[in-house]
Amino acid sequence: METIRGDYIMKLFTVGPTQMRKEILDVRHQQVPYFRTTEFSEVMLDSDKLLKKFMNAPESYKSIYLTASGTGALEATIMNCMNETDHVLVINGGTFGQRFVDLCELHEIPHTVIKLEEGEALTAKHFAAVEEQSFTFVIANIDETSTAQLYDINLLSSFAKKKQAYLVIDAISSFLIDHYDMAGNNIDVTILSSQKGLCIAPGISPIVISDRLYEERVKNNHIKNLYFDFNQYIKNFTRGQTPFTPAVGVCLEMNKALHLIEEEGFENYLARIDSVAKDFRNRIKELPVSLPAFSISNAVTPIRFEQPIAKDVFTILKDKYDIFVNPTGGVNEDYVLRVAHIGDTTIEDNKMLVETMKSVIKEITGK
């Protein structure tokens, strides 16, 4: 489905913000209501119930709804759960893994890093290399959005369990896209953000924490920060409220999005995204591009061009056709683009995009 913005039509194949469904846009165009009411509290509690259902988190797990970007949620998690006595293992496979490293350094949390090189998959050998060390936390972005690598949750969960460490997962671009089981994989923190898997506007970052982590760390942790104090959020959410003004409109979008998934059927919803992702990956065999060897999320496909034309393809798609894909920074900026399959995208959209990319590549290369 196309989205009208002013006097032109925009199509997003981006991993966040995504192409939003008409039903979400209809919510977005309504008057934002006053929120210190029983009615708004009921909406938030209803959303929380569905969110936990889809991630298989017990209702007793504590929820925090931050009005912040995903990075705010990452930092708040480190501030509320960790301290200078910890030893954290961080999986760094790209931009967002590096962000966890940066936050640990900023907050002076002792840490060891598993650094993945370009195109390298996370495997058991990486954990064997740090086997002799003790850890209190294991942190990973389950889908490293900058590369689209989807890590093996069983590897992470097994290692954390062996070390009796808490497992912290940034699932921002994987939850509601790939299968995710918080309780089944002994995950202690799940970090989300509205503009990716939830496929709504930016502004809200939910965090769900296990009973174990809450009782052993968060409950009696009095951080020197007003806005990011988890205990204040947990206390207020017993009545479906937040301690500070939330992004009210985005909260209403979230409730609508979760109910749309419930109406479609969660497994049907995931299967639809899977089919769109597989269809795109099959179609690009017609293009002069390749895919990485590691496992990738259904959220996004990273395509590597044979020639250094990625930036040119991105620019022409944007400027000439009002089609947006994700560019890639750093050493890959001239070679790699990322195409998302979430939000309001279909197999028909895949056909259109691939045909347009053929024309753009011919315009650039002459063939």
XYZ file of C-alpha atoms in Angstrom:
367
model
C 0.000 0.000 0.000
C 1.250 3.456 -0.866
C 1.342 6.334 1.586
C 0.493 9.882 0.502
C 2.736 12.587 1.942
C 1.834 16.060 0.723
C 1.656 16.026 -3.076
C 3.626 12.834 -3.691
C 3.514 9.124 -2.917
C 6.102 7.563 -0.642
C 6.857 3.855 -0.259
C 8.979 2.661 2.639
C 10.987 -0.553 2.567
C 12.783 0.561 5.715
C 13.120 -1.263 9.012
C 11.979 1.694 11.074
C 9.965 3.764 10.671
C 8.068 1.291 8.533
C 5.285 1.618 5.999
C 2.318 1.888 8.372
C -1.025 0.224 7.737
C -4.075 2.378 7.004
C -5.670 1.315 10.294
C -2.659 2.713 12.188
C -2.684 5.923 10.164
C -6.370 6.334 10.990
C -5.491 6.230 14.697
C -2.645 8.674 14.125
C -4.964 11.232 12.559
C -7.286 11.375 15.576
C -7.177 13.907 18.392
C -4.737 12.798 21.091
C -6.785 12.357 24.281
C -6.030 13.335 27.837
C -4.300 10.356 29.395
C -4.666 10.513 33.191
C -7.902 8.591 32.945
C -9.212 5.108 33.666
C -9.893 4.663 29.959
C -6.270 5.275 28.949
C -5.031 3.039 31.768
C -7.215 0.226 30.440
C -5.739 0.673 26.958
C -2.192 0.417 28.318
C -2.951 -2.646 30.449
C -4.649 -4.269 27.456
C -1.591 -3.585 25.268
C 0.692 -4.983 27.940
C -1.292 -8.204 28.120
C -1.021 -8.723 24.349
C 2.644 -7.748 24.242
C 3.482 -10.348 26.882
C 1.339 -12.941 25.161
C 3.204 -12.537 21.875
C 6.633 -12.793 23.533
C 5.579 -15.578 25.921
C 6.312 -13.561 29.056
C 4.429 -14.356 32.280
C 1.976 -11.674 33.381
C 4.003 -11.245 36.581
C 6.976 -9.899 34.598
C 7.382 -6.155 35.036
C 6.845 -3.722 32.159
C 8.302 -0.276 31.593
C 7.001 2.014 28.831
C 9.590 4.700 28.153
C 8.926 7.700 25.967
C 12.337 7.404 24.342
C 14.103 5.890 21.376
C 15.517 2.391 21.527
C 18.887 3.760 22.622
C 17.176 5.353 25.635
C 15.823 1.925 26.542
C 19.261 0.318 26.157
C 20.838 2.919 28.428
C 18.026 2.772 30.991
C 18.419 -1.012 31.188
C 22.132 -0.741 31.892
C 21.578 1.975 34.498
C 18.851 0.070 36.357
C 20.236 -3.450 36.194
C 24.047 -3.258 36.260
C 26.821 -1.701 38.313
C 30.598 -1.589 38.642
C 30.710 -5.003 40.362
C 29.325 -6.802 37.307
C 31.128 -8.446 34.434
C 29.112 -8.231 31.216
C 29.580 -10.187 27.997
C 28.538 -8.077 24.992
C 27.991 -9.467 21.504
C 29.177 -6.788 19.087
C 28.307 -7.626 15.503
C 27.633 -4.150 14.203
C 26.373 -0.658 14.944
C 23.915 -1.619 17.669
C 26.201 -4.118 19.362
C 28.765 -1.326 19.485
C 26.151 0.887 21.118
C 25.941 -1.559 24.033
C 29.743 -1.474 24.267
C 29.707 2.336 24.306
C 27.089 2.372 27.070
C 29.051 -0.065 29.209
C 32.127 2.119 28.822
C 30.197 5.298 29.610
C 28.658 3.829 32.766
C 31.910 2.114 33.761
C 30.467 -1.409 33.683
C 33.248 -4.026 33.392
C 32.732 -5.940 30.179
C 34.198 -8.355 27.660
C 33.299 -8.099 23.976
C 32.792 -10.789 21.367
C 33.585 -8.750 18.255
C 32.376 -10.179 14.966
C 34.228 -9.265 11.813
C 32.612 -8.318 8.508
C 30.358 -11.180 7.373
C 31.224 -13.360 10.364
C 28.503 -15.488 11.979
C 28.180 -15.858 15.742
C 28.968 -19.496 16.616
C 29.800 -21.696 19.584
C 33.527 -21.064 19.039
C 33.109 -17.469 20.154
C 31.685 -18.574 23.490
C 34.368 -21.235 23.872
C 36.962 -18.457 23.686
C 35.521 -16.813 26.840
C 34.550 -20.047 28.599
C 37.012 -19.564 31.454
C 35.613 -16.176 32.450
C 32.773 -15.459 34.852
C 29.892 -13.230 33.779
C 26.883 -11.744 35.512
C 25.150 -10.551 32.311
C 25.059 -11.538 28.645
C 23.841 -8.805 26.271
C 22.948 -9.110 22.589
C 20.875 -7.486 19.843
C 19.111 -10.666 18.714
C 18.865 -9.173 15.221
C 21.839 -6.898 14.604
C 19.901 -4.455 12.455
C 22.962 -2.952 10.766
C 23.855 -6.319 9.217
C 20.527 -8.211 9.603
C 22.296 -11.148 11.256
C 19.860 -13.103 13.428
C 21.784 -14.654 16.312
C 21.064 -18.157 17.591
C 19.076 -17.550 20.786
C 19.865 -21.083 21.966
C 23.589 -20.300 21.971
C 23.023 -17.142 23.989
C 20.561 -18.710 26.384
C 22.667 -21.818 27.023
C 25.798 -19.794 27.727
C 23.987 -17.409 30.071
C 22.424 -20.328 31.929
C 25.794 -22.056 32.266
C 27.292 -18.892 33.738
C 24.192 -18.220 35.885
C 24.093 -14.820 34.203
C 21.130 -12.623 33.375
C 20.287 -12.545 29.679
C 19.474 -9.131 28.153
C 18.066 -9.094 24.619
C 17.483 -6.093 22.392
C 14.670 -7.468 20.212
C 13.766 -4.120 18.660
C 13.949 -5.283 15.034
C 13.079 -8.945 15.610
C 10.099 -9.155 17.972
C 6.804 -9.552 16.072
C 8.886 -10.545 13.034
C 10.888 -13.652 14.007
C 9.835 -16.241 16.575
C 10.653 -15.011 20.083
C 10.144 -16.834 23.403
C 11.111 -14.834 26.486
C 10.239 -17.419 29.138
C 11.261 -20.443 27.085
C 14.730 -19.002 26.458
C 15.226 -17.682 30.007
C 15.498 -14.080 28.847
C 15.610 -11.597 31.731
C 15.175 -8.366 29.772
C 13.442 -7.790 26.450
C 13.954 -4.327 24.938
C 11.618 -3.066 22.202
C 10.940 0.165 20.331
C 7.771 1.176 18.553
C 9.033 2.119 15.091
C 10.384 -1.309 14.142
C 8.637 -4.602 14.957
C 5.504 -2.874 16.179
C 5.367 -0.970 12.852
C 4.049 2.259 14.352
C 5.533 5.720 14.847
C 8.713 6.270 16.895
C 8.317 7.373 20.491
C 7.659 4.432 22.817
C 10.204 1.835 23.964
C 8.730 -0.996 26.047
C 11.013 -3.012 28.339
C 9.916 -6.273 29.966
C 11.964 -7.689 32.852
C 11.804 -11.066 34.561
C 10.712 -11.625 38.152
C 14.230 -12.850 38.958
C 15.962 -9.720 37.734
C 13.387 -7.443 39.324
C 13.692 -9.053 42.756
C 17.471 -9.439 42.706
C 18.524 -6.196 41.042
C 15.936 -3.600 40.107
C 13.690 -3.597 43.159
C 16.292 -2.253 45.570
C 18.393 -0.329 43.071
C 18.036 3.416 43.673
C 19.666 5.069 40.682
C 20.565 8.750 40.555
C 18.232 9.480 37.688
C 14.671 10.720 37.800
C 13.381 9.997 34.312
C 14.882 6.522 33.806
C 14.178 5.015 37.261
C 12.500 1.675 36.499
C 10.954 1.440 39.957
C 8.876 4.548 39.327
C 7.578 3.093 36.058
C 6.803 -0.275 37.631
C 4.976 1.356 40.545
C 2.868 3.536 38.244
C 2.086 0.756 35.791
C 0.193 -1.240 38.393
C -2.599 1.195 37.464
C -1.746 1.373 33.771
C 0.058 4.714 33.952
C 3.574 6.092 33.507
C 5.267 8.538 35.903
C 5.804 11.098 33.141
C 3.838 12.042 30.036
C 4.015 9.226 27.487
C 3.750 9.556 23.720
C -0.016 9.150 24.053
C -0.770 8.920 20.339
C 1.883 6.246 19.817
C 0.457 4.280 22.763
C -2.918 4.245 21.005
C -1.246 3.145 17.760
C 0.448 0.338 19.693
C -2.861 -0.929 21.027
C -4.363 -0.932 17.541
C -1.324 -2.688 16.050
C -1.381 -5.436 18.677
C -5.093 -6.022 18.142
C -4.604 -6.243 14.374
C -2.048 -8.999 14.986
C -4.413 -10.752 17.401
C -7.226 -10.611 14.840
C -5.038 -12.042 12.075
C -3.621 -14.709 14.363
C -0.055 -14.410 15.620
C 1.321 -17.399 13.705
C -0.457 -16.255 10.533
C 1.056 -12.805 10.986
C 4.593 -14.193 11.316
C 4.033 -16.529 8.364
C 2.974 -13.598 6.180
C 6.177 -11.678 6.949
C 8.190 -14.834 6.316
C 6.560 -15.285 2.903
C 7.254 -11.675 1.887
C 10.904 -11.967 2.976
C 11.420 -15.258 1.115
C 9.742 -13.906 -2.002
C 12.041 -10.873 -2.092
C 15.147 -12.998 -1.563
C 14.106 -15.199 -4.441
C 13.392 -12.270 -6.767
C 16.753 -10.570 -6.278
C 18.460 -13.525 -7.932
C 17.739 -11.492 -11.079
C 19.935 -8.645 -9.787
C 23.757 -8.321 -9.608
C 23.708 -8.732 -5.817
C 24.487 -11.363 -3.195
C 23.310 -12.245 0.323
C 25.447 -12.906 3.423
C 26.200 -16.465 4.472
C 24.948 -16.047 8.050
C 21.345 -16.449 9.225
C 19.282 -13.303 8.645
C 16.102 -11.977 10.217
C 12.829 -11.803 8.338
C 12.827 -8.098 9.166
C 15.316 -7.049 6.525
C 17.479 -8.359 3.681
C 21.011 -6.966 3.234
C 21.957 -6.992 -0.446
C 25.568 -6.573 -1.574
C 26.148 -5.117 -5.033
C 28.956 -6.410 -7.225
C 29.941 -2.803 -8.014
C 30.164 0.196 -5.628
C 26.754 1.589 -6.631
C 24.694 1.182 -3.427
C 24.605 4.911 -2.591
C 23.626 5.772 -6.144
C 20.837 3.189 -6.145
C 19.561 4.515 -2.806
C 19.589 8.125 -4.044
C 17.818 7.442 -7.340
C 15.162 5.286 -5.662
C 14.540 8.124 -3.201
C 14.712 11.130 -5.515
C 13.187 9.748 -8.688
C 10.723 7.146 -7.421
C 9.982 8.147 -3.782
C 11.032 4.656 -2.699
C 13.060 4.364 0.482
C 15.329 1.482 1.464
C 17.925 1.473 4.247
C 21.433 2.641 3.343
C 24.384 1.123 5.174
C 27.168 3.182 6.716
C 30.860 2.579 7.228
C 32.936 0.369 4.981
C 29.824 -1.041 3.281
C 28.134 2.217 2.305
C 29.038 1.864 -1.382
C 28.126 -1.816 -1.607
C 25.225 -2.714 0.731
C 21.585 -1.696 0.970
C 19.010 -3.186 3.330
C 15.425 -3.844 2.293
C 12.788 -4.357 5.006
C 9.790 -6.708 4.799
C 7.755 -5.444 7.732
C 4.938 -2.964 7.943
C 2.472 -2.689 5.087
C 4.554 -4.432 2.409
C 3.412 -7.241 0.129
C 4.646 -9.570 -2.571
C 3.229 -7.124 -5.137
C 5.418 -4.445 -3.554
C 8.412 -6.776 -3.949
C 7.684 -7.088 -7.665
C 7.517 -3.326 -8.042
C 10.725 -2.735 -6.084
C 12.799 -5.320 -7.929
C 11.610 -4.087 -11.328
C 12.412 -0.515 -10.316
C 15.849 -1.557 -9.060
C 16.536 -3.215 -12.407
C 15.819 0.084 -14.144
C 17.950 2.039 -11.681
C 20.912 -0.333 -12.020
C 20.671 -0.114 -15.817
C 20.565 3.686 -15.557
C 23.753 3.673 -13.457
C 25.773 0.941 -15.164
C 24.336 0.906 -18.658
C 23.474 -2.796 -18.374
